[in-house]
């Protein structure tokens, strides 16, 4: 279904319609950044990297709940895999000790490998699921793995204030 | 790039943090321990290898130097890793992430970890809530994940990423020292006849160094072995976080050890190359089909804790947007534990509080009520409270005021409760007991206090801090900020003044208000927030209570009471005698709360702005922010964002509409509480007479103070803290200073009361 221009009412549904969002990043001349949703970490199991799967209300009208939860659950699984203490990590540690940590210059640690996988996954999710819905996921590693940042975009023309605030929208940067 | 200038070894000022990589100034003194450690390590080992090992390898086997060589290499490698590896520094949060946790956001966020409540503190430097086990290193000016400690010997923080290397460094260094000492001893034992040789001398010197370092190093190693086994960090151990409690981060001894030694190397957060975003976002956008129920649910969905705050904030923002444009977020000073400090920007904070939804669910509950009428709500509440209290307090005898003021239990909390006859107690619930009116729960504080304690600004007894609950409220305000300190200071101050006069001016208001009012508040509070913890966290509860009370009051009276507003407005603790006609209850409440926190410097603005903006949503773990608290109050429990600009002054419309009952003449008791009240009154009068006082809290206090002196002066002269009559900027300090400096000459009179303020100034308050 085509995205109807977001009316003011629709926009007010967002927790904060940031007309004053000064941090607009215009990806395309036709979409403007309207909002950012942050998925916080879930610390109920300790300091393992895990994000809350609770569906944020701001995304209620933008994406299906199941899609979102799938994404977060998959990310959580990736992180659990990265932090798993098993054979590979133990071997890595021993090798590092033996080579006086010079091995870190040559090979990639397990965590880094998984992070690359995560980055690829997020990219793919963005392309397939989120960008068509006007959303973008930012890799949590850029935020210190504290939050998953989801940027919410709006049609430039539909939201007056947002387009007003999006100074670049008209310039078609 | 060090931004500080180095001169003679002096380290320059800390440079402003970069968005991602904070730069640190070059401080040569930081490198002394690490240089010394390196010198000793390398130097001693080299001497050992040169002078002792040749003979050992000949005498025993070549394995000796090889073993020592490997050990030394291992020590060096771990030493270098511990020194140069990023410990797990969190990059600074970007601005847009910060927005959702806007002003009025609580200082702490609680999260449950395996059933145990853990607090996450807001880091004002890094602009995020610190994850569990994260701590901000002041030396490095970074938040470090799984912060253990800052080690001067390696000149680096020890955190998640390099703890393993630090631990192995300690282990290997202990083994190395033992090896060197042992082999040196072997050498000496075989060369007892040749001790005059250079080799022997050097060996003995190396042995001495080794022996000297062995004790502390082995001790530290043992300490960390225990920590690793228990799954704790040094930070947690020395701060006693889990003393007698349960450590939610432990997985058992074996798992803890394997986690330290065998887990995969954690990634660094800084200095990563950011992948350019290649995905294009273009409309038209797909939208999910929303059912009506979903739509309805969406509106009501509170989301998680964070969302709650966020949504609430946005709601509040939108609601009060027109009332008061939120100021740009200033850097949030780190707020100390609630009660100890006032919010940094009293004004802005308060107003934003009103605008933003309270972070805590409780607050949120009340927020709609508050915000709906906008600032008026608060104002009305305060006004109402004032009126009520005024009427009652007038009748109250000064003695009652005195009693209340003298009660050491002035809790900083607006604790309406606790008045009773001056029996101000810290805990909210207890307070209700005493006094004449049984002051409402502490929650009312902000608002209720205003109501109760500000019955008549002109009433000197009020200033004195009266015996009634109002005084309790006031005193509680004063004493609120830092539970221990504030109350102590207040108590001490209160105890200093002679019984006749209500010692603390601030308290006097309350007391004057008469206990009768308190009960109203109390009951109101009780009704409104049954679940509210009566025991405010150093005045934390007050905002809630006050909010509730204010609501109720407003509903009932809807009469802006000048006095109440004035009282409330003054950032100082309760006890403003100002009769600000329209001062919104918010300011007084804020002030009250601030006073509660005590540690905060008096808010400059008297909350001239009556807007309930000032109403601070009760924040868990943080005492209500008094709007007055400007950014200079770092100890405020609230995350004073930069946005928290002192709004009261700016936003206050002139309070002049209703001449404060107390007018300019306020007689303060000599007690410190009186001083606080002075401030409040001054603010009130200042606002009345001279329009909003914009100066920062201190200034405002001064101004109001000066105004109170005799006649209201247009707040033009910011009084310096040195002003004898000026109230100290910090509530706590003020109180103590007020108490000490105030002369006990308080003479409550019938028609006119003369109160001696701090420094001997006498004010006359017409009752």
PDB file of N, CA and C in Angstrom, chain A residues 1 3 6 13 15-16 22-23 27-28 30 36 38 43-45 52 54 58 60-63 83 85 89-90 100-101 104 111-112 115 119 123 131-132 134 136 141-146 153 155, chain B residues 77-78 81 90 93-97 99-100 112-114 128 131-132 160 165 168 259 262 264-265 267 269 272 274-275 278-288 290 295 298 303-304 310 314:
ATOM      1  N   UNK A   1       0.863  -1.174   0.000  1.00  0.00           N
ATOM      2  CA  UNK A   1       0.000   0.000   0.000  1.00  0.00           C
ATOM      3  C   UNK A   1       0.890   1.212   0.000  1.00  0.00           C
ATOM      4  N   UNK A   3       2.304   4.691   0.703  1.00  0.00           N
ATOM      5  CA  UNK A   3       2.339   5.432   1.954  1.00  0.00           C
ATOM      6  C   UNK A   3       1.679   6.762   1.728  1.00  0.00           C
ATOM      7  N   UNK A   6       1.851  11.495   5.594  1.00  0.00           N
ATOM      8  CA  UNK A   6       1.519  11.412   6.986  1.00  0.00           C
ATOM      9  C   UNK A   6       0.868  12.711   7.412  1.00  0.00           C
ATOM     10  N   UNK A  13       1.142  10.818  16.464  1.00  0.00           N
ATOM     11  CA  UNK A  13       1.099   9.540  17.143  1.00  0.00           C
ATOM     12  C   UNK A  13       2.486   9.153  17.611  1.00  0.00           C
ATOM     13  N   UNK A  15       5.774   9.350  19.467  1.00  0.00           N
ATOM     14  CA  UNK A  15       6.027   9.909  20.810  1.00  0.00           C
ATOM     15  C   UNK A  15       6.548  11.324  20.714  1.00  0.00           C
ATOM     16  N   UNK A  16       7.364  11.548  19.797  1.00  0.00           N
ATOM     17  CA  UNK A  16       7.782  12.920  19.676  1.00  0.00           C
ATOM     18  C   UNK A  16       7.962  13.223  18.213  1.00  0.00           C
ATOM     19  N   UNK A  22      16.815  18.487  14.667  1.00  0.00           N
ATOM     20  CA  UNK A  22      17.815  19.206  13.909  1.00  0.00           C
ATOM     21  C   UNK A  22      18.824  18.283  13.293  1.00  0.00           C
ATOM     22  N   UNK A  23      18.681  17.043  13.609  1.00  0.00           N
ATOM     23  CA  UNK A  23      19.691  16.117  13.149  1.00  0.00           C
ATOM     24  C   UNK A  23      19.268  15.408  11.878  1.00  0.00           C
ATOM     25  N   UNK A  27      18.467  10.993   3.332  1.00  0.00           N
ATOM     26  CA  UNK A  27      19.069   9.971   2.520  1.00  0.00           C
ATOM     27  C   UNK A  27      18.743  10.190   1.056  1.00  0.00           C
ATOM     28  N   UNK A  28      17.536  10.497   0.867  1.00  0.00           N
ATOM     29  CA  UNK A  28      17.109  10.731  -0.506  1.00  0.00           C
ATOM     30  C   UNK A  28      16.348  12.033  -0.552  1.00  0.00           C
ATOM     31  N   UNK A  30      13.678  12.473  -1.369  1.00  0.00           N
ATOM     32  CA  UNK A  30      12.252  12.365  -1.136  1.00  0.00           C
ATOM     33  C   UNK A  30      11.919  11.887   0.263  1.00  0.00           C
ATOM     34  N   UNK A  36      13.997   8.944  15.590  1.00  0.00           N
ATOM     35  CA  UNK A  36      14.893   7.824  15.825  1.00  0.00           C
ATOM     36  C   UNK A  36      14.365   7.040  17.007  1.00  0.00           C
ATOM     37  N   UNK A  38      15.100   4.003  19.671  1.00  0.00           N
ATOM     38  CA  UNK A  38      16.247   3.301  20.243  1.00  0.00           C
ATOM     39  C   UNK A  38      15.766   2.073  20.991  1.00  0.00           C
ATOM     40  N   UNK A  43      18.962  -6.391  30.036  1.00  0.00           N
ATOM     41  CA  UNK A  43      19.971  -6.838  30.991  1.00  0.00           C
ATOM     42  C   UNK A  43      19.468  -7.895  31.958  1.00  0.00           C
ATOM     43  N   UNK A  44      18.364  -8.497  31.643  1.00  0.00           N
ATOM     44  CA  UNK A  44      17.819  -9.427  32.632  1.00  0.00           C
ATOM     45  C   UNK A  44      18.702 -10.655  32.812  1.00  0.00           C
ATOM     46  N   UNK A  45      19.528 -10.934  31.839  1.00  0.00           N
ATOM     47  CA  UNK A  45      20.402 -12.094  31.976  1.00  0.00           C
ATOM     48  C   UNK A  45      21.832 -11.689  32.267  1.00  0.00           C
ATOM     49  N   UNK A  52      16.270  -5.729  23.808  1.00  0.00           N
ATOM     50  CA  UNK A  52      14.872  -5.958  24.155  1.00  0.00           C
ATOM     51  C   UNK A  52      14.067  -6.222  22.904  1.00  0.00           C
ATOM     52  N   UNK A  54      10.875  -6.015  22.916  1.00  0.00           N
ATOM     53  CA  UNK A  54       9.596  -5.331  23.037  1.00  0.00           C
ATOM     54  C   UNK A  54       9.410  -4.391  21.866  1.00  0.00           C
ATOM     55  N   UNK A  58       6.505   3.521  18.666  1.00  0.00           N
ATOM     56  CA  UNK A  58       6.679   4.433  17.537  1.00  0.00           C
ATOM     57  C   UNK A  58       6.665   3.719  16.203  1.00  0.00           C
ATOM     58  N   UNK A  60       4.752   1.303  15.487  1.00  0.00           N
ATOM     59  CA  UNK A  60       3.518   0.548  15.357  1.00  0.00           C
ATOM     60  C   UNK A  60       2.902   0.672  13.982  1.00  0.00           C
ATOM     61  N   UNK A  61       3.034   1.826  13.425  1.00  0.00           N
ATOM     62  CA  UNK A  61       2.390   2.035  12.135  1.00  0.00           C
ATOM     63  C   UNK A  61       3.353   1.875  10.983  1.00  0.00           C
ATOM     64  N   UNK A  62       4.538   1.442  11.303  1.00  0.00           N
ATOM     65  CA  UNK A  62       5.535   1.418  10.247  1.00  0.00           C
ATOM     66  C   UNK A  62       5.946   0.020   9.838  1.00  0.00           C
ATOM     67  N   UNK A  63       5.922  -0.868  10.784  1.00  0.00           N
ATOM     68  CA  UNK A  63       6.406  -2.203  10.469  1.00  0.00           C
ATOM     69  C   UNK A  63       5.644  -3.204  11.290  1.00  0.00           C
ATOM     70  N   UNK A  83      29.651 -14.316  21.918  1.00  0.00           N
ATOM     71  CA  UNK A  83      30.176 -14.308  23.273  1.00  0.00           C
ATOM     72  C   UNK A  83      30.253 -15.694  23.877  1.00  0.00           C
ATOM     73  N   UNK A  85      31.511 -19.026  25.127  1.00  0.00           N
ATOM     74  CA  UNK A  85      32.824 -19.502  25.563  1.00  0.00           C
ATOM     75  C   UNK A  85      32.888 -20.980  25.229  1.00  0.00           C
ATOM     76  N   UNK A  89      36.966 -20.112  21.202  1.00  0.00           N
ATOM     77  CA  UNK A  89      37.494 -18.985  21.959  1.00  0.00           C
ATOM     78  C   UNK A  89      38.646 -19.425  22.862  1.00  0.00           C
ATOM     79  N   UNK A  90      38.549 -20.621  23.392  1.00  0.00           N
ATOM     80  CA  UNK A  90      39.630 -21.108  24.238  1.00  0.00           C
ATOM     81  C   UNK A  90      40.899 -21.292  23.440  1.00  0.00           C
ATOM     82  N   UNK A 100      52.444 -14.537  22.182  1.00  0.00           N
ATOM     83  CA  UNK A 100      52.621 -13.230  22.816  1.00  0.00           C
ATOM     84  C   UNK A 100      51.698 -12.200  22.169  1.00  0.00           C
ATOM     85  N   UNK A 101      50.522 -12.648  21.863  1.00  0.00           N
ATOM     86  CA  UNK A 101      49.462 -11.790  21.337  1.00  0.00           C
ATOM     87  C   UNK A 101      49.760 -11.218  19.967  1.00  0.00           C
ATOM     88  N   UNK A 104      47.032 -11.590  17.121  1.00  0.00           N
ATOM     89  CA  UNK A 104      45.942 -10.655  16.879  1.00  0.00           C
ATOM     90  C   UNK A 104      46.201  -9.767  15.681  1.00  0.00           C
ATOM     91  N   UNK A 111      34.841 -12.900  17.822  1.00  0.00           N
ATOM     92  CA  UNK A 111      33.862 -11.833  17.992  1.00  0.00           C
ATOM     93  C   UNK A 111      33.808 -10.957  16.749  1.00  0.00           C
ATOM     94  N   UNK A 112      34.966 -10.640  16.243  1.00  0.00           N
ATOM     95  CA  UNK A 112      34.988  -9.789  15.063  1.00  0.00           C
ATOM     96  C   UNK A 112      34.339 -10.491  13.886  1.00  0.00           C
ATOM     97  N   UNK A 115      30.756 -10.215  14.329  1.00  0.00           N
ATOM     98  CA  UNK A 115      30.308  -8.836  14.088  1.00  0.00           C
ATOM     99  C   UNK A 115      30.173  -8.561  12.601  1.00  0.00           C
ATOM    100  N   UNK A 119      26.829  -7.406  10.734  1.00  0.00           N
ATOM    101  CA  UNK A 119      26.761  -6.242   9.856  1.00  0.00           C
ATOM    102  C   UNK A 119      26.146  -6.614   8.525  1.00  0.00           C
ATOM    103  N   UNK A 123      22.551  -5.194   7.078  1.00  0.00           N
ATOM    104  CA  UNK A 123      22.483  -4.599   5.743  1.00  0.00           C
ATOM    105  C   UNK A 123      21.380  -5.259   4.933  1.00  0.00           C
ATOM    106  N   UNK A 131      14.073  -0.601   4.746  1.00  0.00           N
ATOM    107  CA  UNK A 131      14.071   0.563   3.850  1.00  0.00           C
ATOM    108  C   UNK A 131      12.755   0.702   3.091  1.00  0.00           C
ATOM    109  N   UNK A 132      12.175  -0.375   2.630  1.00  0.00           N
ATOM    110  CA  UNK A 132      10.876  -0.205   1.971  1.00  0.00           C
ATOM    111  C   UNK A 132       9.822   0.369   2.897  1.00  0.00           C
ATOM    112  N   UNK A 134      10.552   2.680   5.108  1.00  0.00           N
ATOM    113  CA  UNK A 134      10.989   3.978   5.582  1.00  0.00           C
ATOM    114  C   UNK A 134      11.743   3.919   6.893  1.00  0.00           C
ATOM    115  N   UNK A 136      15.464   2.535   8.951  1.00  0.00           N
ATOM    116  CA  UNK A 136      16.847   2.100   8.774  1.00  0.00           C
ATOM    117  C   UNK A 136      17.404   1.686  10.120  1.00  0.00           C
ATOM    118  N   UNK A 141      26.956  -1.702  17.095  1.00  0.00           N
ATOM    119  CA  UNK A 141      28.355  -1.555  17.470  1.00  0.00           C
ATOM    120  C   UNK A 141      28.791  -0.094  17.348  1.00  0.00           C
ATOM    121  N   UNK A 142      28.108   0.630  16.497  1.00  0.00           N
ATOM    122  CA  UNK A 142      28.458   2.038  16.369  1.00  0.00           C
ATOM    123  C   UNK A 142      28.019   2.842  17.574  1.00  0.00           C
ATOM    124  N   UNK A 143      27.139   2.279  18.333  1.00  0.00           N
ATOM    125  CA  UNK A 143      26.663   2.963  19.528  1.00  0.00           C
ATOM    126  C   UNK A 143      27.216   2.304  20.781  1.00  0.00           C
ATOM    127  N   UNK A 144      28.282   1.570  20.603  1.00  0.00           N
ATOM    128  CA  UNK A 144      28.844   0.892  21.767  1.00  0.00           C
ATOM    129  C   UNK A 144      28.003  -0.283  22.230  1.00  0.00           C
ATOM    130  N   UNK A 145      27.204  -0.785  21.335  1.00  0.00           N
ATOM    131  CA  UNK A 145      26.337  -1.933  21.641  1.00  0.00           C
ATOM    132  C   UNK A 145      25.401  -1.625  22.802  1.00  0.00           C
ATOM    133  N   UNK A 146      25.009  -0.404  22.897  1.00  0.00           N
ATOM    134  CA  UNK A 146      24.084  -0.058  23.968  1.00  0.00           C
ATOM    135  C   UNK A 146      22.656  -0.010  23.474  1.00  0.00           C
ATOM    136  N   UNK A 153      11.924   7.386   8.744  1.00  0.00           N
ATOM    137  CA  UNK A 153      11.867   8.398   7.705  1.00  0.00           C
ATOM    138  C   UNK A 153      10.426   8.667   7.322  1.00  0.00           C
ATOM    139  N   UNK A 155       7.906  10.693   4.322  1.00  0.00           N
ATOM    140  CA  UNK A 155       7.849  11.338   3.016  1.00  0.00           C
ATOM    141  C   UNK A 155       8.045  12.823   3.182  1.00  0.00           C
TER     142      UNK A 155
ATOM    143  N   UNK B  77      54.564  -8.745  27.586  1.00  0.00           N
ATOM    144  CA  UNK B  77      53.443  -8.749  26.649  1.00  0.00           C
ATOM    145  C   UNK B  77      52.145  -8.371  27.362  1.00  0.00           C
ATOM    146  N   UNK B  78      51.919  -8.969  28.476  1.00  0.00           N
ATOM    147  CA  UNK B  78      50.697  -8.632  29.201  1.00  0.00           C
ATOM    148  C   UNK B  78      50.727  -7.196  29.693  1.00  0.00           C
ATOM    149  N   UNK B  81      49.856  -5.090  26.701  1.00  0.00           N
ATOM    150  CA  UNK B  81      48.435  -5.189  26.371  1.00  0.00           C
ATOM    151  C   UNK B  81      47.593  -4.444  27.390  1.00  0.00           C
ATOM    152  N   UNK B  90      33.256   3.372  25.927  1.00  0.00           N
ATOM    153  CA  UNK B  90      32.034   3.649  25.188  1.00  0.00           C
ATOM    154  C   UNK B  90      32.179   4.969  24.467  1.00  0.00           C
ATOM    155  N   UNK B  93      27.538   9.255  23.444  1.00  0.00           N
ATOM    156  CA  UNK B  93      26.265   9.098  22.748  1.00  0.00           C
ATOM    157  C   UNK B  93      26.010  10.324  21.880  1.00  0.00           C
ATOM    158  N   UNK B  94      25.416  10.068  20.775  1.00  0.00           N
ATOM    159  CA  UNK B  94      25.130  11.196  19.903  1.00  0.00           C
ATOM    160  C   UNK B  94      23.934  11.959  20.408  1.00  0.00           C
ATOM    161  N   UNK B  95      23.803  13.111  19.880  1.00  0.00           N
ATOM    162  CA  UNK B  95      22.771  13.995  20.393  1.00  0.00           C
ATOM    163  C   UNK B  95      21.379  13.435  20.259  1.00  0.00           C
ATOM    164  N   UNK B  96      21.141  12.806  19.150  1.00  0.00           N
ATOM    165  CA  UNK B  96      19.759  12.369  18.975  1.00  0.00           C
ATOM    166  C   UNK B  96      19.405  11.225  19.894  1.00  0.00           C
ATOM    167  N   UNK B  97      20.386  10.528  20.333  1.00  0.00           N
ATOM    168  CA  UNK B  97      20.062   9.474  21.279  1.00  0.00           C
ATOM    169  C   UNK B  97      19.702  10.081  22.612  1.00  0.00           C
ATOM    170  N   UNK B  99      18.138  12.733  23.131  1.00  0.00           N
ATOM    171  CA  UNK B  99      16.892  13.483  23.167  1.00  0.00           C
ATOM    172  C   UNK B  99      15.782  12.756  23.866  1.00  0.00           C
ATOM    173  N   UNK B 100      15.777  11.512  23.719  1.00  0.00           N
ATOM    174  CA  UNK B 100      14.628  10.848  24.324  1.00  0.00           C
ATOM    175  C   UNK B 100      14.724  10.898  25.824  1.00  0.00           C
ATOM    176  N   UNK B 112      16.368  -4.722  36.121  1.00  0.00           N
ATOM    177  CA  UNK B 112      16.423  -5.936  36.928  1.00  0.00           C
ATOM    178  C   UNK B 112      17.320  -6.948  36.251  1.00  0.00           C
ATOM    179  N   UNK B 113      18.299  -7.377  36.978  1.00  0.00           N
ATOM    180  CA  UNK B 113      19.235  -8.361  36.457  1.00  0.00           C
ATOM    181  C   UNK B 113      19.140  -9.589  37.323  1.00  0.00           C
ATOM    182  N   UNK B 114      18.595 -10.597  36.737  1.00  0.00           N
ATOM    183  CA  UNK B 114      18.419 -11.853  37.472  1.00  0.00           C
ATOM    184  C   UNK B 114      17.708 -11.634  38.789  1.00  0.00           C
ATOM    185  N   UNK B 128      24.605   9.074  28.324  1.00  0.00           N
ATOM    186  CA  UNK B 128      23.744   7.898  28.273  1.00  0.00           C
ATOM    187  C   UNK B 128      23.697   7.307  29.664  1.00  0.00           C
ATOM    188  N   UNK B 131      25.575   1.403  31.289  1.00  0.00           N
ATOM    189  CA  UNK B 131      25.170   0.004  31.427  1.00  0.00           C
ATOM    190  C   UNK B 131      25.647  -0.549  32.761  1.00  0.00           C
ATOM    191  N   UNK B 132      25.087  -1.642  33.179  1.00  0.00           N
ATOM    192  CA  UNK B 132      25.551  -2.203  34.442  1.00  0.00           C
ATOM    193  C   UNK B 132      27.033  -2.515  34.364  1.00  0.00           C
ATOM    194  N   UNK B 160      36.594  -4.240  30.438  1.00  0.00           N
ATOM    195  CA  UNK B 160      36.224  -5.545  29.910  1.00  0.00           C
ATOM    196  C   UNK B 160      37.278  -6.118  28.980  1.00  0.00           C
ATOM    197  N   UNK B 165      44.309  -9.338  30.384  1.00  0.00           N
ATOM    198  CA  UNK B 165      45.734  -9.107  30.276  1.00  0.00           C
ATOM    199  C   UNK B 165      46.299  -8.546  31.563  1.00  0.00           C
ATOM    200  N   UNK B 168      46.564 -11.504  33.907  1.00  0.00           N
ATOM    201  CA  UNK B 168      47.705 -12.351  33.560  1.00  0.00           C
ATOM    202  C   UNK B 168      49.015 -11.638  33.842  1.00  0.00           C
ATOM    203  N   UNK B 259      35.293 -17.187  31.939  1.00  0.00           N
ATOM    204  CA  UNK B 259      34.893 -15.958  31.251  1.00  0.00           C
ATOM    205  C   UNK B 259      36.051 -14.977  31.171  1.00  0.00           C
ATOM    206  N   UNK B 262      39.026 -17.266  29.031  1.00  0.00           N
ATOM    207  CA  UNK B 262      38.786 -17.983  27.789  1.00  0.00           C
ATOM    208  C   UNK B 262      37.796 -17.319  26.850  1.00  0.00           C
ATOM    209  N   UNK B 264      36.155 -14.808  24.158  1.00  0.00           N
ATOM    210  CA  UNK B 264      36.729 -14.197  22.978  1.00  0.00           C
ATOM    211  C   UNK B 264      37.019 -12.724  23.249  1.00  0.00           C
ATOM    212  N   UNK B 265      38.009 -12.243  22.582  1.00  0.00           N
ATOM    213  CA  UNK B 265      38.397 -10.851  22.775  1.00  0.00           C
ATOM    214  C   UNK B 265      37.239  -9.941  22.384  1.00  0.00           C
ATOM    215  N   UNK B 267      35.175  -6.709  21.255  1.00  0.00           N
ATOM    216  CA  UNK B 267      35.522  -5.722  20.231  1.00  0.00           C
ATOM    217  C   UNK B 267      35.648  -4.338  20.844  1.00  0.00           C
ATOM    218  N   UNK B 269      34.927  -0.309  20.676  1.00  0.00           N
ATOM    219  CA  UNK B 269      33.842   0.514  20.160  1.00  0.00           C
ATOM    220  C   UNK B 269      34.364   1.764  19.481  1.00  0.00           C
ATOM    221  N   UNK B 272      36.247   2.504  15.085  1.00  0.00           N
ATOM    222  CA  UNK B 272      35.832   1.526  14.086  1.00  0.00           C
ATOM    223  C   UNK B 272      35.488   2.271  12.818  1.00  0.00           C
ATOM    224  N   UNK B 274      33.301   3.266  10.085  1.00  0.00           N
ATOM    225  CA  UNK B 274      31.863   3.242   9.905  1.00  0.00           C
ATOM    226  C   UNK B 274      31.549   2.935   8.454  1.00  0.00           C
ATOM    227  N   UNK B 275      30.724   1.939   8.333  1.00  0.00           N
ATOM    228  CA  UNK B 275      30.359   1.605   6.961  1.00  0.00           C
ATOM    229  C   UNK B 275      29.386   2.650   6.445  1.00  0.00           C
ATOM    230  N   UNK B 278      24.561   2.299   2.492  1.00  0.00           N
ATOM    231  CA  UNK B 278      24.325   2.186   1.055  1.00  0.00           C
ATOM    232  C   UNK B 278      22.866   1.934   0.739  1.00  0.00           C
ATOM    233  N   UNK B 279      22.102   1.664   1.757  1.00  0.00           N
ATOM    234  CA  UNK B 279      20.699   1.381   1.500  1.00  0.00           C
ATOM    235  C   UNK B 279      19.963   2.693   1.335  1.00  0.00           C
ATOM    236  N   UNK B 280      19.168   2.748   0.337  1.00  0.00           N
ATOM    237  CA  UNK B 280      18.438   3.991   0.103  1.00  0.00           C
ATOM    238  C   UNK B 280      17.021   3.830   0.627  1.00  0.00           C
ATOM    239  N   UNK B 281      16.586   4.888   1.210  1.00  0.00           N
ATOM    240  CA  UNK B 281      15.223   4.891   1.738  1.00  0.00           C
ATOM    241  C   UNK B 281      14.408   5.827   0.879  1.00  0.00           C
ATOM    242  N   UNK B 282      13.453   5.249   0.216  1.00  0.00           N
ATOM    243  CA  UNK B 282      12.663   6.088  -0.680  1.00  0.00           C
ATOM    244  C   UNK B 282      11.200   5.784  -0.532  1.00  0.00           C
ATOM    245  N   UNK B 283      10.427   6.796  -0.466  1.00  0.00           N
ATOM    246  CA  UNK B 283       8.989   6.542  -0.456  1.00  0.00           C
ATOM    247  C   UNK B 283       8.547   6.120  -1.846  1.00  0.00           C
ATOM    248  N   UNK B 284       7.448   5.499  -2.024  1.00  0.00           N
ATOM    249  CA  UNK B 284       6.434   5.280  -0.985  1.00  0.00           C
ATOM    250  C   UNK B 284       6.849   4.173  -0.029  1.00  0.00           C
ATOM    251  N   UNK B 285       6.427   4.309   1.186  1.00  0.00           N
ATOM    252  CA  UNK B 285       6.796   3.349   2.207  1.00  0.00           C
ATOM    253  C   UNK B 285       5.661   2.368   2.425  1.00  0.00           C
ATOM    254  N   UNK B 286       6.040   1.151   2.667  1.00  0.00           N
ATOM    255  CA  UNK B 286       5.040   0.157   3.019  1.00  0.00           C
ATOM    256  C   UNK B 286       4.535   0.450   4.421  1.00  0.00           C
ATOM    257  N   UNK B 287       3.292   0.204   4.611  1.00  0.00           N
ATOM    258  CA  UNK B 287       2.741   0.386   5.949  1.00  0.00           C
ATOM    259  C   UNK B 287       2.013  -0.881   6.343  1.00  0.00           C
ATOM    260  N   UNK B 288       2.172  -1.244   7.560  1.00  0.00           N
ATOM    261  CA  UNK B 288       1.423  -2.432   7.990  1.00  0.00           C
ATOM    262  C   UNK B 288      -0.044  -2.083   8.128  1.00  0.00           C
ATOM    263  N   UNK B 290      -3.165  -1.680   9.973  1.00  0.00           N
ATOM    264  CA  UNK B 290      -3.444  -1.503  11.396  1.00  0.00           C
ATOM    265  C   UNK B 290      -4.907  -1.739  11.668  1.00  0.00           C
ATOM    266  N   UNK B 295      -4.544   0.297  16.759  1.00  0.00           N
ATOM    267  CA  UNK B 295      -4.398   1.735  16.878  1.00  0.00           C
ATOM    268  C   UNK B 295      -4.641   2.176  18.295  1.00  0.00           C
ATOM    269  N   UNK B 298      -1.877   1.182  20.375  1.00  0.00           N
ATOM    270  CA  UNK B 298      -0.685   1.977  20.144  1.00  0.00           C
ATOM    271  C   UNK B 298      -0.692   3.229  20.978  1.00  0.00           C
ATOM    272  N   UNK B 303       5.110   1.027  26.383  1.00  0.00           N
ATOM    273  CA  UNK B 303       6.467   0.629  26.061  1.00  0.00           C
ATOM    274  C   UNK B 303       7.243   0.296  27.310  1.00  0.00           C
ATOM    275  N   UNK B 304       8.475   0.147  27.119  1.00  0.00           N
ATOM    276  CA  UNK B 304       9.305  -0.215  28.260  1.00  0.00           C
ATOM    277  C   UNK B 304       9.646   1.046  29.025  1.00  0.00           C
ATOM    278  N   UNK B 310      10.232   8.319  27.447  1.00  0.00           N
ATOM    279  CA  UNK B 310      10.312   8.991  26.192  1.00  0.00           C
ATOM    280  C   UNK B 310       8.963   9.500  25.766  1.00  0.00           C
ATOM    281  N   UNK B 314       7.633  13.334  25.502  1.00  0.00           N
ATOM    282  CA  UNK B 314       7.135  13.956  24.282  1.00  0.00           C
ATOM    283  C   UNK B 314       5.739  14.480  24.506  1.00  0.00           C
TER     284      UNK B 314
END
